[in-house]
């Protein structure tokens, strides 16, 4: 028998995700009956319903929700017909701070989330309780609606609690993304006509196709409303050049927080997502081109005014200059502190308030934020690269770009069996990775390293070097008119960590070295391969009989 029914009323996927982050407040309490309903009237309602179903929550139709009286109604948007629901209504913000004003909605000149047209429908207060993240927001609310502000309390931000609780999992998130020693650059875009996604449609592909692959990894966090407007299928098709180049696309729920936690820098428009990155002390780069939505003097306006700016849509030099600007994590966090109070205590504060509204004693166990799950890896990893190398003595600098770049390059390197056949036919360096060992079969045929490299040179006349990657630290290489060589790659030790190079990038260095050296002396050498700004030692020597006979399939 339950003592309290809590109705989570969501109008959009964005609002629903905020409500899901509140669930730990009621965790383990068998007295609470949790129900979800979709508030009608939003262009983004379909995705909200899909998200509720994905959470496997108990849903009730809107008409049924109207027939019952609920002990507590939780919502994260004042829009829609919430006033028709019977019960104590508690309202949470659906983002960080109140920095945007959306023209054509409500009063038009009010901050989104603080509009009296929604907070005081028919002159009556919509909510019995407003849960806010900072005292300054209470002052904002009082300026917009003194009646609503009288029902407000500062509890902090439950979504920020998840991000802060997950900070120690940064390495795990980067491992899931395959970031390695690269710099993870996360681009965040809000929705609407002034968003980065709309204003700079060529930015993602421009960066993805021109930034060195071994130096940078890109990821995109896109507002759920924009996803709803475009649709998942059309979105991935629009972003295909960047996704093909290895860009990660965050899922609409939870993954964005993990990406911010893993990021080395965040490029942002005026959307509030960047404020969470600021709370982590992450370097921020502005990419907002102005308009009517950003409220002057708001937290996001202050953040953008103090951040370096990305000037040109596809100018990688502008990004690198912004990344090189002085960064003071403490100053960035100080800006976030003007938005987020009660850090580390938000869920406990919220539980006190909500159980007070339910007239129930809170559970005795402490409330804890749920850790963010690992993000999904990029949907696609490039298997062909346009390569630029610079040889200076035994040092070879390697820069790899996605093969479909329009930037100048010296040759193409392609992974056999993963890159398309046109790339394989055009590759100066063709390599393959050792396949996972399948279960034993009664009949099988498998290439050896020596056999496949000879076969590749014979089958692809334009190929000058064929190589087999046997282990992350061991490759076998055959260049035309040369004997079979072994390449042993040493990992780097940095600050107590082991850093490994992609062996395919080291093979690009070896290919360039062999192309400029004649005679057997080139076949026994110790090279310094600079990849992504990190130098890795690679030793060349004649391949042993065991290495030549290594089975690849």
XYZ file of C-alpha atoms in Angstrom:
553
model
C 0.000 0.000 0.000
C 1.514 3.317 -1.039
C 1.319 6.512 1.009
C 2.050 8.950 -1.800
C 1.578 9.108 -5.558
C 4.138 11.171 -7.419
C 3.254 12.133 -10.967
C 6.174 13.103 -13.217
C 4.609 15.375 -15.836
C 6.882 15.875 -18.844
C 6.126 18.020 -21.869
C 9.346 17.371 -23.799
C 12.311 15.025 -23.692
C 14.425 17.813 -22.183
C 12.013 18.220 -19.286
C 11.742 14.457 -18.819
C 15.509 14.007 -18.533
C 15.594 16.626 -15.769
C 12.895 14.721 -13.919
C 14.728 11.407 -14.268
C 17.720 12.950 -12.492
C 15.443 13.553 -9.489
C 14.528 9.874 -9.083
C 17.222 9.138 -6.439
C 15.257 11.389 -4.075
C 12.628 8.636 -3.825
C 14.955 5.637 -4.261
C 14.154 2.621 -2.102
C 10.919 4.072 -0.748
C 8.101 1.553 -1.164
C 5.607 4.150 0.060
C 5.943 6.110 -3.175
C 4.000 5.247 -6.326
C 5.828 6.758 -9.303
C 3.836 7.541 -12.442
C 4.645 9.438 -15.624
C 2.426 11.293 -18.034
C 2.989 13.280 -21.207
C 1.759 16.859 -21.084
C 0.246 17.487 -24.533
C 0.854 20.432 -26.806
C 4.592 20.329 -27.498
C 6.273 19.809 -30.858
C 8.750 17.591 -28.999
C 6.254 15.312 -27.244
C 6.903 12.215 -29.351
C 10.508 11.960 -28.208
C 9.420 12.528 -24.609
C 6.997 9.602 -24.851
C 9.694 7.422 -26.417
C 12.079 8.349 -23.608
C 9.501 7.452 -20.959
C 8.969 4.086 -22.604
C 12.730 3.540 -22.828
C 12.965 4.142 -19.078
C 10.297 1.435 -18.668
C 8.396 3.716 -16.351
C 4.710 3.297 -15.544
C 2.807 5.718 -17.735
C -0.759 6.942 -17.605
C -2.551 8.811 -20.390
C -3.116 12.525 -19.938
C -6.893 12.073 -19.714
C -6.456 9.597 -16.890
C -3.962 11.865 -15.130
C -6.606 14.608 -15.163
C -9.175 12.354 -13.469
C -7.044 11.680 -10.384
C -5.729 13.793 -7.536
C -1.985 13.285 -7.031
C -0.066 13.777 -3.813
C 2.780 15.466 -5.693
C 3.202 16.573 -9.295
C 6.759 17.160 -10.522
C 7.380 19.142 -13.702
C 10.420 20.773 -15.297
C 8.581 23.164 -17.604
C 5.726 25.556 -16.770
C 4.320 25.340 -20.296
C 1.290 23.341 -21.289
C -1.847 22.688 -19.267
C -0.201 21.753 -15.977
C -2.785 23.829 -14.123
C -5.420 21.227 -15.061
C -3.644 18.543 -12.998
C -4.969 18.195 -9.465
C -2.416 18.008 -6.668
C 0.548 19.821 -5.176
C 2.704 21.003 -8.056
C 6.487 21.385 -7.745
C 8.410 23.015 -10.577
C 12.082 22.466 -11.396
C 14.070 24.402 -14.019
C 14.697 22.515 -17.266
C 18.221 23.906 -17.642
C 20.997 25.723 -15.833
C 20.190 29.325 -15.027
C 17.788 31.585 -16.871
C 19.842 33.118 -19.680
C 17.584 32.933 -22.738
C 14.478 34.715 -23.866
C 12.523 33.021 -26.648
C 10.717 35.440 -28.915
C 7.146 34.606 -29.875
C 6.441 32.740 -26.634
C 4.549 34.025 -23.608
C 5.398 37.596 -22.646
C 8.265 37.728 -25.135
C 10.638 39.745 -22.954
C 10.883 37.337 -20.007
C 13.604 34.780 -19.398
C 12.527 31.320 -20.482
C 11.288 29.538 -17.363
C 10.424 32.774 -15.527
C 7.599 34.066 -17.691
C 4.575 35.209 -15.624
C 2.362 34.157 -18.537
C 3.176 30.567 -17.638
C 3.894 30.845 -13.908
C 0.648 32.720 -13.170
C -1.987 31.399 -15.575
C -5.310 33.143 -14.914
C -3.534 35.143 -12.215
C -3.076 32.095 -9.969
C 0.271 30.540 -9.057
C 0.949 27.463 -11.148
C 3.265 25.767 -8.649
C 3.115 25.243 -4.917
C 6.897 25.048 -4.846
C 9.742 26.269 -7.065
C 13.047 24.386 -6.669
C 15.856 26.706 -7.749
C 19.604 26.243 -8.008
C 20.933 29.558 -6.668
C 19.765 32.521 -4.545
C 20.193 34.846 -7.535
C 17.474 32.864 -9.302
C 15.069 33.549 -6.458
C 15.742 37.254 -7.025
C 15.114 36.789 -10.763
C 11.874 34.989 -10.024
C 10.807 37.712 -7.584
C 11.349 40.371 -10.251
C 9.164 38.415 -12.649
C 6.592 37.163 -10.155
C 6.704 37.981 -6.428
C 3.828 35.572 -5.865
C 5.831 32.680 -7.335
C 9.031 33.695 -5.543
C 7.253 33.417 -2.216
C 6.936 29.698 -2.940
C 10.591 29.159 -3.922
C 13.587 27.613 -2.177
C 17.218 27.087 -3.164
C 18.045 23.388 -3.417
C 20.829 23.259 -6.030
C 20.894 21.358 -9.311
C 20.283 17.567 -9.302
C 21.782 17.168 -12.778
C 25.007 18.851 -11.708
C 25.148 16.409 -8.782
C 25.440 13.510 -11.234
C 28.235 15.216 -13.135
C 30.183 16.128 -10.012
C 29.750 12.636 -8.582
C 31.141 11.176 -11.820
C 34.317 13.271 -12.051
C 36.537 10.397 -10.940
C 35.288 8.363 -13.922
C 36.862 10.689 -16.477
C 39.470 8.111 -17.531
C 36.780 5.459 -17.981
C 34.711 7.751 -20.184
C 37.736 8.627 -22.314
C 38.582 4.942 -22.676
C 35.021 4.214 -23.832
C 35.335 6.952 -26.459
C 38.755 5.714 -27.585
C 40.224 9.158 -26.911
C 43.672 8.018 -25.796
C 46.198 10.847 -25.601
C 44.189 13.068 -27.949
C 42.432 16.265 -26.873
C 38.675 15.738 -26.685
C 36.863 18.820 -28.019
C 33.133 18.784 -27.237
C 30.863 21.099 -29.198
C 27.541 21.942 -27.539
C 24.572 23.415 -29.366
C 21.228 24.586 -28.068
C 18.192 24.553 -30.350
C 16.547 27.225 -32.470
C 17.623 29.713 -35.125
C 20.477 31.221 -33.070
C 22.093 27.901 -32.180
C 25.570 26.864 -33.240
C 24.042 23.987 -35.209
C 21.863 26.349 -37.266
C 24.205 29.335 -37.530
C 27.354 27.373 -38.368
C 26.208 24.289 -40.273
C 29.666 23.712 -41.752
C 31.570 23.935 -38.487
C 31.468 20.266 -37.537
C 32.557 18.874 -40.886
C 35.091 21.692 -41.299
C 36.804 20.817 -38.039
C 36.459 17.057 -38.434
C 38.048 17.068 -41.890
C 40.895 19.477 -41.118
C 41.987 18.752 -37.545
C 44.774 16.158 -37.221
C 43.132 12.885 -36.267
C 45.866 11.830 -33.830
C 45.771 15.164 -31.996
C 42.062 15.862 -31.606
C 38.840 13.958 -31.112
C 35.522 15.718 -31.685
C 32.151 15.110 -30.049
C 28.799 16.849 -30.394
C 26.182 17.478 -27.705
C 22.971 18.578 -29.410
C 19.864 19.838 -27.622
C 17.105 17.188 -27.523
C 14.623 19.614 -29.104
C 16.838 19.905 -32.192
C 17.035 16.122 -32.373
C 13.251 15.956 -32.244
C 12.830 18.523 -35.004
C 15.287 16.816 -37.352
C 14.853 13.153 -36.463
C 17.632 10.729 -35.601
C 17.997 9.339 -39.119
C 18.177 12.686 -40.903
C 20.495 14.048 -38.209
C 23.091 11.326 -38.769
C 22.839 11.823 -42.522
C 23.432 15.567 -42.160
C 26.408 14.908 -39.926
C 27.771 12.050 -42.057
C 31.062 13.760 -43.080
C 31.927 14.457 -39.435
C 30.696 11.075 -38.187
C 32.681 9.305 -40.920
C 35.719 11.231 -39.692
C 35.260 9.760 -36.200
C 33.158 12.388 -34.429
C 31.147 11.078 -31.470
C 27.486 12.084 -31.211
C 26.169 12.083 -27.653
C 22.885 10.358 -26.916
C 20.100 12.707 -25.800
C 20.184 11.588 -22.156
C 23.104 11.120 -19.742
C 25.869 10.776 -22.342
C 26.309 14.540 -22.659
C 27.333 14.761 -19.008
C 29.914 12.026 -19.461
C 31.327 13.843 -22.494
C 31.685 17.076 -20.545
C 33.441 15.159 -17.783
C 35.847 13.669 -20.329
C 36.417 16.868 -22.321
C 39.643 18.831 -22.658
C 37.728 21.857 -23.968
C 34.144 22.803 -24.835
C 33.030 24.936 -27.780
C 29.625 26.444 -27.039
C 26.895 28.755 -28.196
C 24.579 30.414 -25.652
C 22.997 27.179 -24.445
C 23.201 26.444 -20.726
C 25.001 23.109 -21.163
C 28.308 24.978 -21.033
C 27.590 26.068 -17.458
C 27.980 22.441 -16.368
C 31.363 22.323 -18.092
C 32.256 25.548 -16.274
C 31.419 23.879 -12.953
C 34.095 21.307 -13.825
C 36.627 24.052 -14.577
C 36.807 23.006 -18.232
C 38.237 25.454 -20.815
C 35.407 27.092 -22.773
C 35.451 28.582 -26.273
C 32.581 30.769 -27.448
C 30.876 30.229 -30.798
C 27.738 32.340 -30.405
C 27.156 34.751 -33.269
C 24.686 37.021 -31.503
C 20.959 37.583 -31.707
C 17.974 38.344 -29.500
C 17.869 35.235 -27.307
C 20.820 35.734 -24.936
C 19.910 38.006 -22.030
C 22.619 40.641 -21.372
C 24.264 40.230 -17.967
C 22.994 36.665 -17.606
C 25.357 33.875 -16.471
C 25.848 32.636 -20.036
C 26.458 36.154 -21.315
C 29.157 36.637 -18.671
C 30.687 33.253 -19.472
C 30.868 33.998 -23.196
C 32.298 37.475 -22.602
C 35.212 35.981 -20.659
C 35.925 33.058 -23.011
C 38.122 32.998 -26.138
C 36.143 32.889 -29.337
C 36.102 30.550 -32.318
C 35.934 32.958 -35.229
C 35.632 31.065 -38.499
C 33.409 28.027 -39.141
C 36.146 25.802 -40.549
C 39.259 27.617 -39.383
C 41.287 25.066 -37.397
C 43.873 27.747 -36.669
C 41.217 29.739 -34.813
C 40.428 26.704 -32.658
C 44.077 26.029 -31.913
C 44.590 29.687 -30.978
C 41.587 29.577 -28.655
C 42.879 26.390 -27.071
C 46.194 28.103 -26.482
C 44.616 31.038 -24.655
C 45.384 31.279 -20.917
C 42.993 29.167 -18.867
C 42.181 29.703 -15.201
C 39.986 26.826 -13.950
C 39.220 28.675 -10.730
C 37.854 31.694 -12.595
C 35.658 29.471 -14.770
C 34.308 27.626 -11.732
C 33.649 30.965 -10.027
C 31.296 31.876 -12.884
C 29.494 28.569 -12.443
C 29.163 29.281 -8.738
C 26.853 32.177 -9.642
C 24.428 29.578 -11.033
C 24.882 26.501 -8.838
C 24.556 26.635 -5.059
C 24.375 23.692 -2.643
C 26.907 21.721 -4.711
C 27.158 18.195 -3.320
C 23.968 18.681 -1.278
C 21.296 19.281 -3.905
C 19.561 15.902 -3.766
C 19.406 15.955 0.020
C 17.967 19.473 0.011
C 15.444 18.561 -2.654
C 14.393 15.436 -0.766
C 13.685 17.484 2.358
C 11.458 19.849 0.414
C 9.585 17.228 -1.600
C 8.917 14.948 1.348
C 7.701 17.996 3.216
C 5.175 18.559 0.440
C 4.185 14.881 0.659
C 3.900 15.162 4.454
C 6.055 12.076 4.831
C 9.273 11.461 6.715
C 12.204 10.993 4.278
C 13.891 7.561 4.202
C 16.700 7.215 6.754
C 19.417 6.293 4.266
C 21.361 9.144 2.625
C 20.479 10.049 -0.929
C 23.200 9.662 -3.572
C 23.433 10.803 -7.172
C 23.568 8.068 -9.782
C 26.820 7.939 -11.693
C 26.760 8.726 -15.372
C 27.135 5.668 -17.629
C 30.011 5.405 -20.076
C 29.289 7.126 -23.392
C 28.949 5.160 -26.593
C 32.046 5.110 -28.801
C 31.951 6.936 -32.141
C 29.653 5.204 -34.605
C 32.410 5.027 -37.198
C 36.210 5.047 -37.064
C 38.129 6.188 -40.141
C 39.865 3.363 -41.959
C 41.565 5.520 -44.589
C 43.672 8.627 -44.078
C 45.252 11.391 -46.077
C 48.758 11.535 -44.628
C 51.325 14.293 -44.322
C 54.805 13.445 -43.072
C 57.982 15.391 -42.427
C 61.265 13.452 -42.215
C 64.228 14.999 -40.451
C 66.994 12.478 -39.842
C 65.531 9.645 -37.775
C 62.571 11.794 -36.673
C 59.357 11.517 -38.668
C 56.384 13.723 -37.936
C 53.034 12.257 -38.952
C 49.746 14.054 -39.445
C 46.705 12.022 -40.475
C 43.452 13.513 -41.762
C 40.288 11.668 -42.822
C 40.649 10.471 -46.396
C 37.704 12.574 -47.613
C 39.381 15.830 -46.586
C 40.111 18.477 -49.194
C 43.353 19.421 -47.438
C 46.619 18.692 -49.291
C 48.395 15.452 -48.389
C 51.299 13.331 -49.632
C 49.712 9.906 -49.819
C 46.798 7.748 -48.707
C 46.962 5.053 -46.031
C 44.118 2.531 -45.912
C 43.168 -0.420 -43.731
C 42.498 -3.456 -45.888
C 39.137 -5.024 -45.175
C 37.806 -1.906 -43.428
C 38.307 0.908 -45.957
C 36.403 0.871 -49.228
C 38.037 -0.683 -52.246
C 38.602 2.677 -54.013
C 40.708 3.771 -51.035
C 42.616 0.486 -51.060
C 43.317 0.868 -54.778
C 44.691 4.399 -54.218
C 46.682 3.712 -51.049
C 50.437 4.117 -50.954
C 50.364 2.295 -47.591
C 48.012 -0.636 -47.171
C 47.779 -2.317 -43.789
C 45.605 -4.803 -42.011
C 45.034 -5.677 -38.402
C 45.137 -9.164 -37.012
C 41.602 -10.528 -36.855
C 40.202 -11.897 -33.580
C 40.722 -15.633 -33.424
C 37.494 -17.473 -34.311
C 36.446 -20.791 -32.897
C 38.250 -23.706 -34.522
C 36.645 -24.799 -37.775
C 37.128 -28.154 -39.531
C 38.242 -26.376 -42.710
C 40.066 -23.039 -42.742
C 42.597 -21.008 -44.712
C 44.611 -18.199 -43.136
C 47.236 -15.734 -44.330
C 50.597 -15.417 -42.671
C 52.129 -11.967 -42.256
C 54.707 -12.705 -44.954
C 52.107 -14.162 -47.297
C 49.584 -11.351 -46.994
C 52.091 -8.500 -47.411
C 53.434 -10.124 -50.596
C 49.872 -10.740 -51.808
C 48.878 -7.107 -51.143
C 51.814 -5.698 -53.110
C 50.994 -8.033 -55.963
C 47.281 -7.228 -55.963
C 47.549 -3.456 -55.606
C 50.053 -2.003 -58.086
C 49.834 1.496 -56.599
C 50.730 0.273 -53.119
C 54.344 0.910 -52.121
C 54.227 -0.562 -48.588
C 52.088 -3.354 -47.128
C 52.010 -4.029 -43.398
C 50.357 -6.370 -40.914
C 49.633 -5.224 -37.366
C 50.196 -8.275 -35.182
C 50.022 -6.596 -31.759
C 49.678 -2.988 -30.594
C 53.471 -2.962 -30.276
C 54.488 -5.225 -33.198
C 54.048 -4.918 -36.969
C 55.506 -6.660 -40.010
C 56.238 -4.462 -43.047
C 57.108 -5.202 -46.656
C 58.034 -2.386 -49.028
C 58.683 -2.966 -52.728
C 62.222 -4.197 -53.458
C 62.854 -4.751 -49.748
C 62.915 -7.717 -47.447
C 60.335 -8.331 -44.736
C 60.850 -6.039 -41.735
C 59.759 -6.060 -38.119
C 58.594 -2.828 -36.412
C 58.579 -2.799 -32.613
C 56.900 0.198 -30.997
C 57.760 1.366 -27.506
C 55.026 2.889 -25.348
C 55.600 6.204 -23.593
C 55.717 6.603 -19.835
C 54.161 9.937 -18.834
C 53.196 10.966 -15.294
C 52.826 7.361 -14.196
C 50.734 6.392 -17.230
C 51.477 4.260 -20.259
C 50.668 5.999 -23.558
C 50.481 3.865 -26.706
C 50.437 5.038 -30.293
C 48.052 3.754 -32.921
C 50.380 1.329 -34.755
C 48.769 2.388 -38.050
C 50.099 5.916 -37.460
C 53.586 4.543 -36.756
C 53.383 2.600 -40.024
C 52.795 5.918 -41.812
C 56.122 7.115 -40.396
C 57.881 3.902 -41.425
C 56.435 4.183 -44.944
C 57.839 7.711 -45.285
C 61.205 6.656 -43.878
C 61.612 3.722 -46.253
C 60.530 5.783 -49.266
C 63.443 8.156 -48.754
C 66.147 5.628 -47.893
C 67.979 3.217 -50.145
C 69.906 0.078 -49.262
C 69.885 -2.290 -46.310
C 70.997 0.353 -43.793
C 67.426 1.695 -43.793
C 66.176 -1.713 -42.660
C 67.854 -1.584 -39.241
C 67.091 1.718 -37.583
C 65.625 3.330 -34.511
C 63.080 5.996 -35.402
C 61.352 8.730 -33.445
C 57.764 8.865 -34.692
C 56.033 12.079 -33.600
C 52.286 11.445 -33.608
C 49.857 13.937 -32.176
C 52.791 15.845 -30.747
C 54.048 12.779 -28.823
C 57.285 11.006 -29.788
C 57.265 7.203 -29.891
C 60.334 5.030 -30.492
C 60.078 2.433 -33.261
C 62.808 -0.129 -33.997
C 63.159 -1.548 -37.497
C 64.932 -4.854 -38.054
C 64.689 -7.855 -40.373
C 61.623 -9.918 -39.478
C 62.211 -13.207 -37.712
C 60.886 -16.473 -39.069
C 58.229 -16.541 -36.334
C 57.082 -13.026 -37.175
C 56.905 -13.836 -40.870
C 54.847 -16.957 -40.143
C 52.450 -15.160 -37.783
C 48.861 -16.084 -38.678
C 46.596 -13.104 -39.359
C 43.138 -14.695 -39.639
